[in-house]
Amino acid sequence: MAKKPKNSDKKSRSGGGKSAAARAEKAAPDLAAAIHEALQVTEGFDLSAVDPRATPGFTGDRAAAEQELAATAQEVSTLQERLYAESRGGGQRSLLLVVQGLDTSGKGGIMRHVVGLLDPQGVQITAFKAPTREERSHPFLWRIRRALPTPGMIGVFDRSQYEDVLIVRVHNLVPPSTWSRRYAQINAFEKSAADKGIRIVKVMLHISSAEQKERLGERLARPDKYWKFNPGDIDERQRWDDYMAAYQAVMDKTATEHAPWYVVPADRKWYARLAVQHLLLRELRAMDPQWAAADFDVAQQQDRLAAT
């Protein structure tokens, strides 16, 4: 797991002031709280009123965001290690980050630049594609339940159970009577997971149609991006309004106290990454995982070691 931070509370050797990590730890609580408050879906939420180019809760520019992202990484790493260590002492808690968004919304960037800063030994990433034949033979939540994070782990869903009330709804893959029941089934499933000690943070990366068009155009203009382009993405753009309506329904019906939604403006990739990192940070701080107590006599083992 990640190393415990060293000397983060001591004065720096260069100028006598606090280290960058210490300054970030002091300043970040306000930023994490501001981003949480600005992005959380509450009653009366209107997706169409969200500006995809906005940076709610953050007043800096790209350079400041990237500096903050790097400066806060150590605290996130330490909290992750504590969560993992807590489970070694019998703790049952874990954290689940759900990342949803239309094509090109930046899910891959979140995986690389936010999740990628975590210790891979403590992360379980699941990318949900179109269900396999075996998965289709089971209830839609079967494959989701199997991917839930185990104690001490941070689970990350790249797409999720919500595909079954998004793409399924937009493309009429099942009757409305079927997908309309799934909101309540998802809520019950998430409540059950929360009752077992899984903290859930759900993020929608919200981009504009114009930004998506530009990103798709870049993929078509660069040979090194061809592999990321899918002709079907253009077809999906024709259903933009349908997807927005489907996402609005998701927010209306599944934003709960135990599994809140956060809509992250994602036209500016740097802001989206900063926001998701700080939502993760805030949740870990709230969990406040603790180091596992020694299950052996420390003094005795120190004496044994000294004798070798």
mmCIF file of N, CA and C in Angstrom, residues 67-145:
data_model
loop_
_atom_site.group_PDB
_atom_site.id
_atom_site.type_symbol
_atom_site.label_atom_id
_atom_site.label_comp_id
_atom_site.label_asym_id
_atom_site.label_seq_id
_atom_site.Cartn_x
_atom_site.Cartn_y
_atom_site.Cartn_z
ATOM 1 N N GLN A 67 -1.961 21.931 -9.901
ATOM 2 C CA GLN A 67 -1.116 22.001 -8.716
ATOM 3 C C GLN A 67 -1.854 21.458 -7.503
ATOM 4 N N GLU A 68 -3.119 21.810 -7.377
ATOM 5 C CA GLU A 68 -3.930 21.332 -6.255
ATOM 6 C C GLU A 68 -4.126 19.823 -6.329
ATOM 7 N N LEU A 69 -4.351 19.305 -7.536
ATOM 8 C CA LEU A 69 -4.526 17.871 -7.735
ATOM 9 C C LEU A 69 -3.303 17.107 -7.222
ATOM 10 N N ALA A 70 -2.123 17.604 -7.588
ATOM 11 C CA ALA A 70 -0.890 16.943 -7.168
ATOM 12 C C ALA A 70 -0.646 17.095 -5.677
ATOM 13 N N ALA A 71 -0.925 18.291 -5.136
ATOM 14 C CA ALA A 71 -0.653 18.562 -3.728
ATOM 15 C C ALA A 71 -1.547 17.747 -2.804
ATOM 16 N N THR A 72 -2.743 17.437 -3.260
ATOM 17 C CA THR A 72 -3.706 16.721 -2.417
ATOM 18 C C THR A 72 -3.543 15.214 -2.515
ATOM 19 N N ALA A 73 -2.797 14.745 -3.492
ATOM 20 C CA ALA A 73 -2.663 13.307 -3.739
ATOM 21 C C ALA A 73 -2.136 12.563 -2.523
ATOM 22 N N GLN A 74 -1.202 13.183 -1.772
ATOM 23 C CA GLN A 74 -0.618 12.497 -0.627
ATOM 24 C C GLN A 74 -1.642 12.222 0.465
ATOM 25 N N GLU A 75 -2.512 13.207 0.720
ATOM 26 C CA GLU A 75 -3.527 12.985 1.744
ATOM 27 C C GLU A 75 -4.497 11.894 1.332
ATOM 28 N N VAL A 76 -4.909 11.910 0.056
ATOM 29 C CA VAL A 76 -5.796 10.854 -0.440
ATOM 30 C C VAL A 76 -5.120 9.495 -0.282
ATOM 31 N N SER A 77 -3.826 9.427 -0.622
ATOM 32 C CA SER A 77 -3.078 8.177 -0.519
ATOM 33 C C SER A 77 -3.020 7.680 0.922
ATOM 34 N N THR A 78 -2.785 8.584 1.852
ATOM 35 C CA THR A 78 -2.700 8.198 3.262
ATOM 36 C C THR A 78 -4.047 7.686 3.772
ATOM 37 N N LEU A 79 -5.122 8.379 3.412
ATOM 38 C CA LEU A 79 -6.449 7.933 3.823
ATOM 39 C C LEU A 79 -6.788 6.575 3.212
ATOM 40 N N GLN A 80 -6.375 6.370 1.968
ATOM 41 C CA GLN A 80 -6.588 5.075 1.330
ATOM 42 C C GLN A 80 -5.845 3.973 2.092
ATOM 43 N N GLU A 81 -4.605 4.255 2.463
ATOM 44 C CA GLU A 81 -3.826 3.262 3.207
ATOM 45 C C GLU A 81 -4.474 2.951 4.547
ATOM 46 N N ARG A 82 -4.983 3.981 5.209
ATOM 47 C CA ARG A 82 -5.651 3.763 6.485
ATOM 48 C C ARG A 82 -6.904 2.903 6.322
ATOM 49 N N LEU A 83 -7.656 3.131 5.238
ATOM 50 C CA LEU A 83 -8.841 2.320 4.978
ATOM 51 C C LEU A 83 -8.460 0.857 4.788
ATOM 52 N N TYR A 84 -7.394 0.633 4.039
ATOM 53 C CA TYR A 84 -6.919 -0.726 3.796
ATOM 54 C C TYR A 84 -6.438 -1.360 5.106
ATOM 55 N N ALA A 85 -5.666 -0.599 5.889
ATOM 56 C CA ALA A 85 -5.152 -1.106 7.156
ATOM 57 C C ALA A 85 -6.293 -1.419 8.122
ATOM 58 N N GLU A 86 -7.318 -0.582 8.117
ATOM 59 C CA GLU A 86 -8.475 -0.803 8.989
ATOM 60 C C GLU A 86 -9.104 -2.165 8.723
ATOM 61 N N SER A 87 -9.172 -2.539 7.449
ATOM 62 C CA SER A 87 -9.766 -3.835 7.100
ATOM 63 C C SER A 87 -8.902 -4.994 7.579
ATOM 64 N N ARG A 88 -7.582 -4.793 7.672
ATOM 65 C CA ARG A 88 -6.696 -5.845 8.156
ATOM 66 C C ARG A 88 -6.931 -6.121 9.637
ATOM 67 N N GLY A 89 -7.519 -5.148 10.305
ATOM 68 C CA GLY A 89 -7.863 -5.323 11.711
ATOM 69 C C GLY A 89 -9.306 -5.742 11.916
ATOM 70 N N GLY A 90 -9.983 -6.113 10.837
ATOM 71 C CA GLY A 90 -11.363 -6.584 10.935
ATOM 72 C C GLY A 90 -12.409 -5.594 10.467
ATOM 73 N N GLY A 91 -11.997 -4.390 10.046
ATOM 74 C CA GLY A 91 -12.960 -3.410 9.545
ATOM 75 C C GLY A 91 -13.666 -3.891 8.298
ATOM 76 N N GLN A 92 -14.901 -3.496 8.141
ATOM 77 C CA GLN A 92 -15.719 -3.966 7.021
ATOM 78 C C GLN A 92 -16.048 -2.872 6.009
ATOM 79 N N ARG A 93 -15.511 -1.671 6.202
ATOM 80 C CA ARG A 93 -15.907 -0.560 5.337
ATOM 81 C C ARG A 93 -15.118 -0.527 4.032
ATOM 82 N N SER A 94 -15.755 0.033 3.011
ATOM 83 C CA SER A 94 -15.113 0.267 1.719
ATOM 84 C C SER A 94 -15.777 1.473 1.080
ATOM 85 N N LEU A 95 -15.261 1.868 -0.068
ATOM 86 C CA LEU A 95 -15.774 3.051 -0.768
ATOM 87 C C LEU A 95 -15.987 2.715 -2.234
ATOM 88 N N LEU A 96 -17.111 3.150 -2.781
ATOM 89 C CA LEU A 96 -17.414 2.909 -4.182
ATOM 90 C C LEU A 96 -17.610 4.230 -4.904
ATOM 91 N N LEU A 97 -16.815 4.447 -5.949
ATOM 92 C CA LEU A 97 -16.952 5.617 -6.812
ATOM 93 C C LEU A 97 -17.562 5.169 -8.136
ATOM 94 N N VAL A 98 -18.741 5.689 -8.448
ATOM 95 C CA VAL A 98 -19.442 5.377 -9.702
ATOM 96 C C VAL A 98 -19.237 6.547 -10.656
ATOM 97 N N VAL A 99 -18.724 6.267 -11.848
ATOM 98 C CA VAL A 99 -18.463 7.316 -12.832
ATOM 99 C C VAL A 99 -19.307 7.056 -14.078
ATOM 100 N N GLN A 100 -20.224 7.962 -14.352
ATOM 101 C CA GLN A 100 -21.092 7.887 -15.529
ATOM 102 C C GLN A 100 -20.831 9.095 -16.422
ATOM 103 N N GLY A 101 -21.187 8.979 -17.681
ATOM 104 C CA GLY A 101 -21.050 10.095 -18.606
ATOM 105 C C GLY A 101 -21.177 9.623 -20.030
ATOM 106 N N LEU A 102 -21.563 10.528 -20.902
ATOM 107 C CA LEU A 102 -21.655 10.198 -22.321
ATOM 108 C C LEU A 102 -20.260 9.963 -22.896
ATOM 109 N N ASP A 103 -20.207 9.426 -24.101
ATOM 110 C CA ASP A 103 -18.934 9.200 -24.771
ATOM 111 C C ASP A 103 -18.167 10.509 -24.872
ATOM 112 N N THR A 104 -16.862 10.440 -24.624
ATOM 113 C CA THR A 104 -15.902 11.555 -24.643
ATOM 114 C C THR A 104 -16.025 12.465 -23.420
ATOM 115 N N SER A 105 -16.822 12.097 -22.427
ATOM 116 C CA SER A 105 -17.006 12.994 -21.279
ATOM 117 C C SER A 105 -15.798 13.011 -20.352
ATOM 118 N N GLY A 106 -14.852 12.106 -20.544
ATOM 119 C CA GLY A 106 -13.634 12.148 -19.746
ATOM 120 C C GLY A 106 -13.495 11.056 -18.710
ATOM 121 N N LYS A 107 -14.243 9.981 -18.851
ATOM 122 C CA LYS A 107 -14.146 8.885 -17.874
ATOM 123 C C LYS A 107 -12.736 8.298 -17.856
ATOM 124 N N GLY A 108 -12.145 8.144 -19.030
ATOM 125 C CA GLY A 108 -10.792 7.599 -19.097
ATOM 126 C C GLY A 108 -9.789 8.494 -18.401
ATOM 127 N N GLY A 109 -9.965 9.804 -18.537
ATOM 128 C CA GLY A 109 -9.076 10.744 -17.865
ATOM 129 C C GLY A 109 -9.189 10.668 -16.351
ATOM 130 N N ILE A 110 -10.403 10.430 -15.858
ATOM 131 C CA ILE A 110 -10.588 10.255 -14.419
ATOM 132 C C ILE A 110 -9.844 9.012 -13.955
ATOM 133 N N MET A 111 -9.924 7.947 -14.736
ATOM 134 C CA MET A 111 -9.226 6.714 -14.365
ATOM 135 C C MET A 111 -7.712 6.927 -14.313
ATOM 136 N N ARG A 112 -7.186 7.685 -15.273
ATOM 137 C CA ARG A 112 -5.729 7.881 -15.330
ATOM 138 C C ARG A 112 -5.245 8.905 -14.314
ATOM 139 N N HIS A 113 -5.926 10.045 -14.221
ATOM 140 C CA HIS A 113 -5.395 11.170 -13.463
ATOM 141 C C HIS A 113 -5.897 11.264 -12.022
ATOM 142 N N VAL A 114 -6.965 10.571 -11.697
ATOM 143 C CA VAL A 114 -7.481 10.587 -10.321
ATOM 144 C C VAL A 114 -7.315 9.205 -9.691
ATOM 145 N N VAL A 115 -7.952 8.217 -10.267
ATOM 146 C CA VAL A 115 -7.824 6.856 -9.743
ATOM 147 C C VAL A 115 -6.378 6.379 -9.870
ATOM 148 N N GLY A 116 -5.699 6.844 -10.916
ATOM 149 C CA GLY A 116 -4.318 6.442 -11.132
ATOM 150 C C GLY A 116 -3.361 6.911 -10.058
ATOM 151 N N LEU A 117 -3.769 7.881 -9.239
ATOM 152 C CA LEU A 117 -2.931 8.356 -8.140
ATOM 153 C C LEU A 117 -3.043 7.471 -6.903
ATOM 154 N N LEU A 118 -4.017 6.558 -6.913
ATOM 155 C CA LEU A 118 -4.204 5.659 -5.773
ATOM 156 C C LEU A 118 -3.278 4.454 -5.891
ATOM 157 N N ASP A 119 -3.041 3.799 -4.760
ATOM 158 C CA ASP A 119 -2.254 2.577 -4.766
ATOM 159 C C ASP A 119 -3.094 1.473 -5.419
ATOM 160 N N PRO A 120 -2.605 0.888 -6.509
ATOM 161 C CA PRO A 120 -3.414 -0.112 -7.227
ATOM 162 C C PRO A 120 -3.772 -1.331 -6.384
ATOM 163 N N GLN A 121 -2.984 -1.616 -5.331
ATOM 164 C CA GLN A 121 -3.305 -2.770 -4.490
ATOM 165 C C GLN A 121 -4.607 -2.565 -3.724
ATOM 166 N N GLY A 122 -5.005 -1.310 -3.567
ATOM 167 C CA GLY A 122 -6.213 -1.030 -2.798
ATOM 168 C C GLY A 122 -7.386 -0.577 -3.646
ATOM 169 N N VAL A 123 -7.316 -0.819 -4.961
ATOM 170 C CA VAL A 123 -8.366 -0.354 -5.870
ATOM 171 C C VAL A 123 -8.913 -1.517 -6.691
ATOM 172 N N GLN A 124 -10.216 -1.540 -6.831
ATOM 173 C CA GLN A 124 -10.876 -2.510 -7.703
ATOM 174 C C GLN A 124 -11.645 -1.732 -8.773
ATOM 175 N N ILE A 125 -11.169 -1.771 -10.017
ATOM 176 C CA ILE A 125 -11.810 -1.043 -11.118
ATOM 177 C C ILE A 125 -12.598 -2.025 -11.979
ATOM 178 N N THR A 126 -13.838 -1.682 -12.254
ATOM 179 C CA THR A 126 -14.666 -2.499 -13.134
ATOM 180 C C THR A 126 -15.246 -1.609 -14.221
ATOM 181 N N ALA A 127 -14.945 -1.950 -15.471
ATOM 182 C CA ALA A 127 -15.504 -1.230 -16.616
ATOM 183 C C ALA A 127 -16.642 -2.073 -17.180
ATOM 184 N N PHE A 128 -17.851 -1.561 -17.068
ATOM 185 C CA PHE A 128 -19.012 -2.319 -17.517
ATOM 186 C C PHE A 128 -19.296 -2.045 -18.994
ATOM 187 N N LYS A 129 -19.207 -3.091 -19.788
ATOM 188 C CA LYS A 129 -19.520 -3.022 -21.210
ATOM 189 C C LYS A 129 -20.921 -3.594 -21.430
ATOM 190 N N ALA A 130 -21.266 -3.816 -22.691
ATOM 191 C CA ALA A 130 -22.536 -4.480 -22.983
ATOM 192 C C ALA A 130 -22.536 -5.838 -22.298
ATOM 193 N N PRO A 131 -23.631 -6.223 -21.663
ATOM 194 C CA PRO A 131 -23.645 -7.485 -20.915
ATOM 195 C C PRO A 131 -23.387 -8.696 -21.803
ATOM 196 N N THR A 132 -22.667 -9.661 -21.246
ATOM 197 C CA THR A 132 -22.381 -10.906 -21.953
ATOM 198 C C THR A 132 -23.621 -11.797 -21.939
ATOM 199 N N ARG A 133 -23.536 -12.901 -22.653
ATOM 200 C CA ARG A 133 -24.668 -13.837 -22.671
ATOM 201 C C ARG A 133 -24.968 -14.339 -21.263
ATOM 202 N N GLU A 134 -23.914 -14.658 -20.508
ATOM 203 C CA GLU A 134 -24.120 -15.128 -19.141
ATOM 204 C C GLU A 134 -24.768 -14.052 -18.289
ATOM 205 N N GLU A 135 -24.295 -12.801 -18.421
ATOM 206 C CA GLU A 135 -24.846 -11.712 -17.626
ATOM 207 C C GLU A 135 -26.306 -11.450 -17.976
ATOM 208 N N ARG A 136 -26.653 -11.602 -19.250
ATOM 209 C CA ARG A 136 -28.054 -11.399 -19.657
ATOM 210 C C ARG A 136 -28.975 -12.475 -19.115
ATOM 211 N N SER A 137 -28.399 -13.601 -18.711
ATOM 212 C CA SER A 137 -29.222 -14.688 -18.178
ATOM 213 C C SER A 137 -29.575 -14.474 -16.706
ATOM 214 N N HIS A 138 -29.022 -13.427 -16.125
ATOM 215 C CA HIS A 138 -29.270 -13.108 -14.716
ATOM 216 C C HIS A 138 -29.995 -11.763 -14.606
ATOM 217 N N PRO A 139 -30.559 -11.448 -13.443
ATOM 218 C CA PRO A 139 -31.105 -10.101 -13.227
ATOM 219 C C PRO A 139 -30.029 -9.050 -13.463
ATOM 220 N N PHE A 140 -30.435 -7.840 -13.849
ATOM 221 C CA PHE A 140 -29.471 -6.839 -14.304
ATOM 222 C C PHE A 140 -28.474 -6.425 -13.233
ATOM 223 N N LEU A 141 -28.823 -6.581 -11.968
ATOM 224 C CA LEU A 141 -27.909 -6.198 -10.892
ATOM 225 C C LEU A 141 -26.928 -7.308 -10.503
ATOM 226 N N TRP A 142 -27.061 -8.461 -11.107
ATOM 227 C CA TRP A 142 -26.197 -9.600 -10.748
ATOM 228 C C TRP A 142 -24.723 -9.267 -10.958
ATOM 229 N N ARG A 143 -24.386 -8.735 -12.116
ATOM 230 C CA ARG A 143 -22.968 -8.454 -12.384
ATOM 231 C C ARG A 143 -22.464 -7.266 -11.560
ATOM 232 N N ILE A 144 -23.358 -6.366 -11.195
ATOM 233 C CA ILE A 144 -22.975 -5.227 -10.370
ATOM 234 C C ILE A 144 -22.649 -5.687 -8.958
ATOM 235 N N ARG A 145 -23.499 -6.522 -8.422
ATOM 236 C CA ARG A 145 -23.296 -7.027 -7.057
ATOM 237 C C ARG A 145 -21.965 -7.764 -6.936
#
